[in-house]
mmCIF file of C-alpha atoms in Angstrom:
data_model
loop_
_atom_site.group_PDB
_atom_site.id
_atom_site.type_symbol
_atom_site.label_atom_id
_atom_site.label_comp_id
_atom_site.label_asym_id
_atom_site.label_seq_id
_atom_site.Cartn_x
_atom_site.Cartn_y
_atom_site.Cartn_z
ATOM 1 C CA UNK A 1 12.235 10.324 16.731
ATOM 2 C CA UNK A 2 9.920 9.435 19.538
ATOM 3 C CA UNK A 3 8.465 12.503 21.231
ATOM 4 C CA UNK A 4 6.685 10.588 23.984
ATOM 5 C CA UNK A 5 8.530 7.729 25.619
ATOM 6 C CA UNK A 6 7.396 5.034 27.988
ATOM 7 C CA UNK A 7 10.564 3.156 28.722
ATOM 8 C CA UNK A 8 9.029 0.289 30.672
ATOM 9 C CA UNK A 9 7.179 -2.116 28.354
ATOM 10 C CA UNK A 10 5.800 -3.958 31.372
ATOM 11 C CA UNK A 11 5.421 -3.566 35.118
ATOM 12 C CA UNK A 12 4.335 -6.115 37.704
ATOM 13 C CA UNK A 13 2.881 -4.901 41.033
ATOM 14 C CA UNK A 14 1.313 -6.712 43.946
ATOM 15 C CA UNK A 15 -2.358 -6.093 44.645
ATOM 16 C CA UNK A 16 -2.846 -3.333 47.213
ATOM 17 C CA UNK A 17 0.528 -1.716 46.532
ATOM 18 C CA UNK A 18 1.249 1.452 44.574
ATOM 19 C CA UNK A 19 1.743 1.285 40.807
ATOM 20 C CA UNK A 20 3.917 4.002 39.275
ATOM 21 C CA UNK A 21 3.984 4.385 35.504
ATOM 22 C CA UNK A 22 6.428 6.793 33.938
ATOM 23 C CA UNK A 23 6.472 8.865 30.774
ATOM 24 C CA UNK A 24 9.035 11.257 29.285
ATOM 25 C CA UNK A 25 8.573 13.739 26.468
ATOM 26 C CA UNK A 26 10.891 15.785 24.314
ATOM 27 C CA UNK A 27 8.632 18.357 22.634
ATOM 28 C CA UNK A 28 8.460 21.510 24.766
ATOM 29 C CA UNK A 29 5.316 22.599 22.859
ATOM 30 C CA UNK A 30 3.252 19.899 24.562
ATOM 31 C CA UNK A 31 0.927 21.530 27.061
ATOM 32 C CA UNK A 32 -1.640 18.860 27.844
ATOM 33 C CA UNK A 33 -1.010 15.286 28.897
ATOM 34 C CA UNK A 34 -3.350 12.347 29.184
ATOM 35 C CA UNK A 35 -3.283 8.766 30.360
ATOM 36 C CA UNK A 36 -5.369 6.101 28.670
ATOM 37 C CA UNK A 37 -6.022 2.564 29.778
ATOM 38 C CA UNK A 38 -6.551 -0.202 27.261
ATOM 39 C CA UNK A 39 -7.876 -3.713 27.607
ATOM 40 C CA UNK A 40 -7.350 -6.267 24.803
ATOM 41 C CA UNK A 41 -9.813 -5.958 21.894
ATOM 42 C CA UNK A 42 -11.185 -2.651 23.220
ATOM 43 C CA UNK A 43 -10.510 0.993 22.466
ATOM 44 C CA UNK A 44 -8.390 3.136 24.799
ATOM 45 C CA UNK A 45 -10.334 4.553 27.737
ATOM 46 C CA UNK A 46 -9.528 8.017 29.053
ATOM 47 C CA UNK A 47 -8.226 7.872 32.609
ATOM 48 C CA UNK A 48 -6.873 11.213 33.743
ATOM 49 C CA UNK A 49 -5.230 14.327 32.310
ATOM 50 C CA UNK A 50 -3.127 17.274 33.383
ATOM 51 C CA UNK A 51 -2.514 20.684 31.940
ATOM 52 C CA UNK A 52 0.999 22.117 31.872
ATOM 53 C CA UNK A 53 -0.035 24.876 34.267
ATOM 54 C CA UNK A 54 -0.447 22.274 37.021
ATOM 55 C CA UNK A 55 1.957 19.831 38.593
ATOM 56 C CA UNK A 56 -0.573 17.398 40.035
ATOM 57 C CA UNK A 57 -4.056 16.151 39.305
ATOM 58 C CA UNK A 58 -5.934 13.594 41.360
ATOM 59 C CA UNK A 59 -9.008 11.504 40.658
ATOM 60 C CA UNK A 60 -9.826 8.807 43.176
ATOM 61 C CA UNK A 61 -7.075 6.184 43.173
ATOM 62 C CA UNK A 62 -5.298 7.870 40.249
ATOM 63 C CA UNK A 63 -2.861 10.764 40.498
ATOM 64 C CA UNK A 64 -0.793 12.236 37.702
ATOM 65 C CA UNK A 65 2.331 14.270 38.449
ATOM 66 C CA UNK A 66 3.990 16.586 35.944
ATOM 67 C CA UNK A 67 7.577 17.837 36.173
ATOM 68 C CA UNK A 68 7.922 20.306 33.323
ATOM 69 C CA UNK A 69 11.582 21.079 33.876
ATOM 70 C CA UNK A 70 12.412 17.381 33.563
ATOM 71 C CA UNK A 71 9.791 16.803 30.844
ATOM 72 C CA UNK A 72 8.514 13.895 32.869
ATOM 73 C CA UNK A 73 5.129 12.734 34.071
ATOM 74 C CA UNK A 74 4.024 9.804 36.138
ATOM 75 C CA UNK A 75 0.769 8.041 36.938
ATOM 76 C CA UNK A 76 0.281 6.694 40.442
ATOM 77 C CA UNK A 77 -2.398 4.115 41.203
ATOM 78 C CA UNK A 78 -3.095 3.520 44.886
ATOM 79 C CA UNK A 79 -4.083 0.920 45.902
ATOM 80 C CA UNK A 80 -3.603 -1.281 42.845
ATOM 81 C CA UNK A 81 -6.465 -3.647 42.057
ATOM 82 C CA UNK A 82 -6.709 -6.688 39.740
ATOM 83 C CA UNK A 83 -8.936 -4.734 37.329
ATOM 84 C CA UNK A 84 -6.079 -2.293 36.819
ATOM 85 C CA UNK A 85 -4.217 -4.903 34.793
ATOM 86 C CA UNK A 86 -4.123 -3.366 31.310
ATOM 87 C CA UNK A 87 -1.886 -1.453 28.913
ATOM 88 C CA UNK A 88 -1.468 2.199 29.876
ATOM 89 C CA UNK A 89 -0.682 4.811 27.249
ATOM 90 C CA UNK A 90 0.748 8.236 27.920
ATOM 91 C CA UNK A 91 -0.299 10.861 25.351
ATOM 92 C CA UNK A 92 0.486 14.514 24.761
ATOM 93 C CA UNK A 93 -1.030 17.407 22.848
ATOM 94 C CA UNK A 94 0.137 20.826 21.713
ATOM 95 C CA UNK A 95 -1.970 23.808 20.704
ATOM 96 C CA UNK A 96 -0.924 24.367 17.149
ATOM 97 C CA UNK A 97 -2.995 27.511 16.740
ATOM 98 C CA UNK A 98 -5.222 25.872 14.180
ATOM 99 C CA UNK A 99 -6.942 23.396 16.391
ATOM 100 C CA UNK A 100 -6.477 20.195 18.311
ATOM 101 C CA UNK A 101 -4.469 18.275 15.725
ATOM 102 C CA UNK A 102 -4.235 14.923 17.405
ATOM 103 C CA UNK A 103 -2.376 13.220 20.202
ATOM 104 C CA UNK A 104 1.155 11.854 20.279
ATOM 105 C CA UNK A 105 1.274 8.540 22.108
ATOM 106 C CA UNK A 106 3.942 6.558 23.879
ATOM 107 C CA UNK A 107 4.287 2.867 23.123
ATOM 108 C CA UNK A 108 2.489 1.827 26.280
ATOM 109 C CA UNK A 109 3.271 0.004 29.523
ATOM 110 C CA UNK A 110 1.614 -3.315 30.311
ATOM 111 C CA UNK A 111 0.671 -3.238 34.001
ATOM 112 C CA UNK A 112 0.138 -6.602 35.649
ATOM 113 C CA UNK A 113 -1.376 -6.691 39.119
ATOM 114 C CA UNK A 114 -0.380 -9.834 40.988
ATOM 115 C CA UNK A 115 -2.810 -11.256 43.597
ATOM 116 C CA UNK B 1 -19.230 5.969 27.326
ATOM 117 C CA UNK B 2 -18.959 8.297 24.330
ATOM 118 C CA UNK B 3 -21.316 7.271 21.528
ATOM 119 C CA UNK B 4 -18.775 6.062 18.988
ATOM 120 C CA UNK B 5 -19.198 3.032 16.766
ATOM 121 C CA UNK B 6 -16.873 1.628 14.155
ATOM 122 C CA UNK B 7 -17.728 -0.680 11.280
ATOM 123 C CA UNK B 8 -16.762 -3.251 10.396
ATOM 124 C CA UNK B 9 -15.143 -4.488 13.605
ATOM 125 C CA UNK B 10 -13.093 -7.072 11.737
ATOM 126 C CA UNK B 11 -12.136 -7.309 8.089
ATOM 127 C CA UNK B 12 -9.873 -9.528 6.029
ATOM 128 C CA UNK B 13 -9.048 -8.370 2.528
ATOM 129 C CA UNK B 14 -6.548 -8.965 -0.227
ATOM 130 C CA UNK B 15 -3.690 -6.788 -1.377
ATOM 131 C CA UNK B 16 -4.768 -4.248 -3.968
ATOM 132 C CA UNK B 17 -8.437 -4.081 -3.008
ATOM 133 C CA UNK B 18 -10.071 -0.878 -1.785
ATOM 134 C CA UNK B 19 -11.288 -0.784 1.809
ATOM 135 C CA UNK B 20 -13.441 1.754 3.645
ATOM 136 C CA UNK B 21 -13.775 1.924 7.398
ATOM 137 C CA UNK B 22 -16.567 3.899 9.004
ATOM 138 C CA UNK B 23 -16.698 5.837 12.241
ATOM 139 C CA UNK B 24 -20.065 7.032 13.501
ATOM 140 C CA UNK B 25 -20.673 9.293 16.502
ATOM 141 C CA UNK B 26 -23.821 10.399 18.266
ATOM 142 C CA UNK B 27 -22.189 13.163 20.350
ATOM 143 C CA UNK B 28 -22.286 15.899 17.692
ATOM 144 C CA UNK B 29 -18.591 16.523 18.340
ATOM 145 C CA UNK B 30 -16.712 18.709 15.907
ATOM 146 C CA UNK B 31 -13.367 16.872 15.819
ATOM 147 C CA UNK B 32 -12.855 13.317 14.616
ATOM 148 C CA UNK B 33 -9.619 11.362 14.245
ATOM 149 C CA UNK B 34 -8.290 8.131 12.778
ATOM 150 C CA UNK B 35 -5.365 6.344 14.446
ATOM 151 C CA UNK B 36 -3.666 3.030 13.821
ATOM 152 C CA UNK B 37 -2.116 0.846 16.486
ATOM 153 C CA UNK B 38 0.746 -1.489 15.719
ATOM 154 C CA UNK B 39 2.964 -3.537 18.032
ATOM 155 C CA UNK B 40 5.869 -1.445 19.259
ATOM 156 C CA UNK B 41 4.392 1.837 18.008
ATOM 157 C CA UNK B 42 1.549 2.827 20.292
ATOM 158 C CA UNK B 43 -1.154 4.762 18.427
ATOM 159 C CA UNK B 44 -0.283 6.980 15.473
ATOM 160 C CA UNK B 45 -2.479 9.639 13.877
ATOM 161 C CA UNK B 46 -3.512 9.018 10.252
ATOM 162 C CA UNK B 47 -5.939 11.861 9.487
ATOM 163 C CA UNK B 48 -8.256 14.112 11.396
ATOM 164 C CA UNK B 49 -11.255 16.324 10.715
ATOM 165 C CA UNK B 50 -12.197 19.629 12.327
ATOM 166 C CA UNK B 51 -15.586 19.943 10.648
ATOM 167 C CA UNK B 52 -17.686 18.786 7.718
ATOM 168 C CA UNK B 53 -15.470 18.632 4.637
ATOM 169 C CA UNK B 54 -12.488 19.918 6.675
ATOM 170 C CA UNK B 55 -9.712 17.369 7.047
ATOM 171 C CA UNK B 56 -5.953 17.300 7.495
ATOM 172 C CA UNK B 57 -3.124 14.787 7.460
ATOM 173 C CA UNK B 58 -1.513 13.195 10.445
ATOM 174 C CA UNK B 59 1.809 11.478 11.015
ATOM 175 C CA UNK B 60 1.160 8.367 8.868
ATOM 176 C CA UNK B 61 -1.266 9.520 6.145
ATOM 177 C CA UNK B 62 0.397 7.945 3.075
ATOM 178 C CA UNK B 63 -1.918 5.411 1.414
ATOM 179 C CA UNK B 64 -5.023 6.683 3.207
ATOM 180 C CA UNK B 65 -7.750 9.168 2.378
ATOM 181 C CA UNK B 66 -10.678 10.408 4.446
ATOM 182 C CA UNK B 67 -14.023 12.046 3.938
ATOM 183 C CA UNK B 68 -16.521 13.740 6.191
ATOM 184 C CA UNK B 69 -19.785 14.704 4.539
ATOM 185 C CA UNK B 70 -21.804 14.715 7.782
ATOM 186 C CA UNK B 71 -20.901 15.683 11.332
ATOM 187 C CA UNK B 72 -21.569 12.175 12.594
ATOM 188 C CA UNK B 73 -19.580 10.143 10.045
ATOM 189 C CA UNK B 74 -15.855 10.006 9.290
ATOM 190 C CA UNK B 75 -14.709 7.540 6.650
ATOM 191 C CA UNK B 76 -11.195 6.156 6.209
ATOM 192 C CA UNK B 77 -10.366 4.700 2.784
ATOM 193 C CA UNK B 78 -7.454 2.562 1.738
ATOM 194 C CA UNK B 79 -7.503 2.986 -2.044
ATOM 195 C CA UNK B 80 -5.362 -0.092 -2.656
ATOM 196 C CA UNK B 81 -4.674 -2.042 0.500
ATOM 197 C CA UNK B 82 -1.151 -3.308 1.225
ATOM 198 C CA UNK B 83 0.087 -5.787 3.831
ATOM 199 C CA UNK B 84 1.767 -2.920 5.724
ATOM 200 C CA UNK B 85 -1.718 -1.551 6.411
ATOM 201 C CA UNK B 86 -2.620 -4.607 8.476
ATOM 202 C CA UNK B 87 -3.358 -2.985 11.811
ATOM 203 C CA UNK B 88 -5.987 -2.073 14.357
ATOM 204 C CA UNK B 89 -7.704 1.200 13.485
ATOM 205 C CA UNK B 90 -9.237 3.454 16.098
ATOM 206 C CA UNK B 91 -11.529 6.391 15.634
ATOM 207 C CA UNK B 92 -11.629 9.155 18.231
ATOM 208 C CA UNK B 93 -13.763 12.238 18.794
ATOM 209 C CA UNK B 94 -13.423 15.437 20.784
ATOM 210 C CA UNK B 95 -15.804 18.264 21.544
ATOM 211 C CA UNK B 96 -13.787 20.654 19.456
ATOM 212 C CA UNK B 97 -12.961 23.770 21.329
ATOM 213 C CA UNK B 98 -9.859 23.730 19.180
ATOM 214 C CA UNK B 99 -7.629 23.796 22.218
ATOM 215 C CA UNK B 100 -5.119 21.147 23.088
ATOM 216 C CA UNK B 101 -7.025 20.508 26.310
ATOM 217 C CA UNK B 102 -9.825 18.779 24.444
ATOM 218 C CA UNK B 103 -10.006 15.201 25.651
ATOM 219 C CA UNK B 104 -10.307 12.583 22.924
ATOM 220 C CA UNK B 105 -12.583 9.583 23.357
ATOM 221 C CA UNK B 106 -12.014 6.418 21.382
ATOM 222 C CA UNK B 107 -14.163 3.907 19.580
ATOM 223 C CA UNK B 108 -13.825 0.119 19.951
ATOM 224 C CA UNK B 109 -11.511 -0.335 16.949
ATOM 225 C CA UNK B 110 -11.473 -2.200 13.627
ATOM 226 C CA UNK B 111 -9.024 -5.036 13.107
ATOM 227 C CA UNK B 112 -7.947 -5.081 9.463
ATOM 228 C CA UNK B 113 -5.897 -7.874 7.923
ATOM 229 C CA UNK B 114 -4.516 -7.479 4.412
ATOM 230 C CA UNK B 115 -3.375 -10.765 2.886
#
């Protein structure tokens, strides 16, 4: 079963508008969430993260919102720029007590910024 | 950018042959990870290491082994490659506080094709 879900395989947004990417999770042990951006033929690049003790984290044009009761997080990009066109992965981590034992990823959302 | 390199970047091999992929880091980070990315699956954890000679299995470890004899190098071995192991392989590192809030940084990937 998929513990991290990104239900929109693709999203098209006009340049200058807001892009909203969504992610849902099922495992209540997850306490740290990250967004990665990936261009073709490159490795994922860390974008922004949020701890479960917060409900919002902002970094420049990027803001991540966490709703723990709904097990939902979203990434807002404002304003959207052509260079934002990429695949965005939502990822989650849980403290297992023995160490940071890897991330659980969603399947990704392909964001396309239209000029 | 985190100092992570992967070699080779591309490899084509035949079914039944052994294959070793190398991840090298210059950050002196404690934790290293191997993921594979396949269409429709996002990234999935294969194995990870929390120190020299300390490794553990991830979600999709069958058919893979790993070794870490030095802090900077993490090797992934396919003892007898199969077509189902055709994928893009990513290495990641984290500073290794052991907490789930450790951010992972990814290498550029190795594209492996098993014929």
